[in-house]
Amino acid sequence: MIHDSIIRDRLVTGDKTAADVTRDIARPILNKPSTSWKIGFSLSIVFLGIFVASLFYTLWTGIGVWNINKSVMWGWDITNFVFWVGIGHAGTLISAVLLLFRQKWRMSINRSAEAMTIFAVVCAAMFPVFHMGRVWVGYWALPLPNGFGSLWVNFNSPLLWDVFAISTYFSVSLLFWYIGLIPDIATIRDKVKGKTEKAIYGFFSMGWTGSTRTWARYELVSLILAGLSTPLVLSVHTIVSTDFATSVIPGWHTTIFPPYFVAGAIFSGFGMVATLLVVARKVMNYENYITIGHLDAMTKIIMVTGSIVGIAYLTEFFIAWYSGVEYEQYAFTNRAFGPYWWAYWSMMSCNLIAPQVFWFRWARTTPWFIFIMSIVVNVGMWFERFVIIVTSLHRDYLPSSWVMYAGSLTEIGLFLGTFGIFFTCFFLFAKFLPVINMAEVKSILRNRE
Amino acid sequence: MGILDKNLSLRNRNKMLVGVWEDEDSLVAATSELVHNGVKIHDVYTPYPVHGLDRIIGVRRSKLARVAFFCAMTGFTLVTTMIWYMYVHDWPMNIGNKPVRFTPSWAPVMFEGTVLCTAFGMAFFFFWRNRLVHGIKNELLDDRQTDDRSIITVELTDNTDQNSILETMKKHNPVELREFHNGVQTTI
């Protein structure tokens, strides 16, 4: 028998009805853009301009404008790639894994997290694509017939696995997101007044009527997609980690990388979700939908995954010592006490130490503090990738090729520019599509068990 | 049985009773009682998924899981064949003199290809079965059926006792009752 839960807090507060949910969540779409939206969007466009300018300069002059013409040949570029791919993991985790675990609190945040995934993967893809240098022959990475034999792609290479993993992840995430959006696009279709708007939303709503037959199959398809996406999300960052782990570079050649990268990805992804949602709930008046309870749950995940990542850092150190391999030992001593010590300790402080503050309830339930901590987490996770890539590459086996590395202005511009891509997409999403899954939220208004 | 669920279209319906509700509990109660009384319900439209309603109106369990499995097997076969053809048959690649044959290093691409085919194959069948097509004409019975209103539709034939159905519906506080005749609705 269905009854109101007496042990769980309401997931949506404010005694909302289904009509209230539509009205509240569709408000930004149906009304003219707010001033805060205009300011945020303009700022994003400025950063997008920085990306375009940096990319134009790179393509016009050549990849030599990046400071990677040395043994640190992955530099900021692959650091940024792994950083963005990692951020792209929380969306699928929230949608898929939490769906399988029947965590209903995900319903208020899954839509924006999935959108974030897609935009983050777009940002991530920019880096390896342009790192190729001759980007116009980028299609060589695909298994296409060609005039060299045909000399096909190398299926033993983790870099090729990346091509398949990232493109599959992007496509399946987009599909999952779109299927989830169809009922809400139909709701918007039936609310907008303009003829053109009605036609556009009508086109994408695919004639959705809300039939029970369709809902039953829709729920099944979502469940199966969640079942597929869960191993997919684990495989993607596992494969990204094998870009490093299958090499023989000290500091990279470790079997701990796959789980450590996956935990780090979830950690950084939740960091970015928290950054976006703490702001969005305030600016868009969604406090009744993204409640303190949601922030509490997210910060708990941040704390757990941060601790997993922290244990991985310590395990790496232990194994380096315990293995007796002097190159490994040197690589790790150099990380912590070499010329890049500041990056290593920034990483440790931001990822391992700082999230422990979430043991305290106050820290988990104070939005402005969570916002600051989410930025700390993101900074820490960028440093993690920087530490892994730069500290292992700048001290080669040959001391003659030892170098120091710092990103050039173009590299920095490209990185800042990807925030422009990300936030431009996110602001457009917030203006034209419902940021919260209306249909799912309506189904949990009654707090049933 | 074709893939497309023909029950979903309203185009060929001559006469139907349309009950509109705003309260989920009343809707479920009305549906249950109608089914209990032997009334064949054409469909129930809701703005959000109401669990259990599909079983009440007798929607059979979907075969989408089987379709997904079929798509997975197809994807797995296609991708494995592709790798074998490119890597073993057409242009064996000599890397460190390692033997050119199936190796675990194929697994990531095989896995990703399988997932890709499964997801898109299943989604395609889902869209087809549910008459979800870009640009299709919307067949709505109420402007608010995707917002906050739920609708029960019962197809009327010569043998249907319209009055008893109306009585049952009225017992559960509908917002509105209408008759649907050749695409036109009139309030009862």
XYZ file of C-alpha atoms in Angstrom, chain B residues 2 11 62 65-66 93 112 117 137 148 167-168 174 179:
14
model
C 3.650 -4.904 -35.843
C -7.100 9.047 -35.433
C 7.400 -4.540 -22.704
C 14.768 -5.805 -22.751
C 14.843 -8.571 -25.360
C 49.876 -5.021 -37.930
C 32.062 0.445 -26.400
C 24.587 -0.400 -30.724
C 0.975 15.949 -35.220
C -1.142 18.723 -14.142
C -21.553 6.978 -12.881
C -18.308 5.263 -11.880
C -13.334 14.164 -12.077
C -17.458 12.835 -25.104
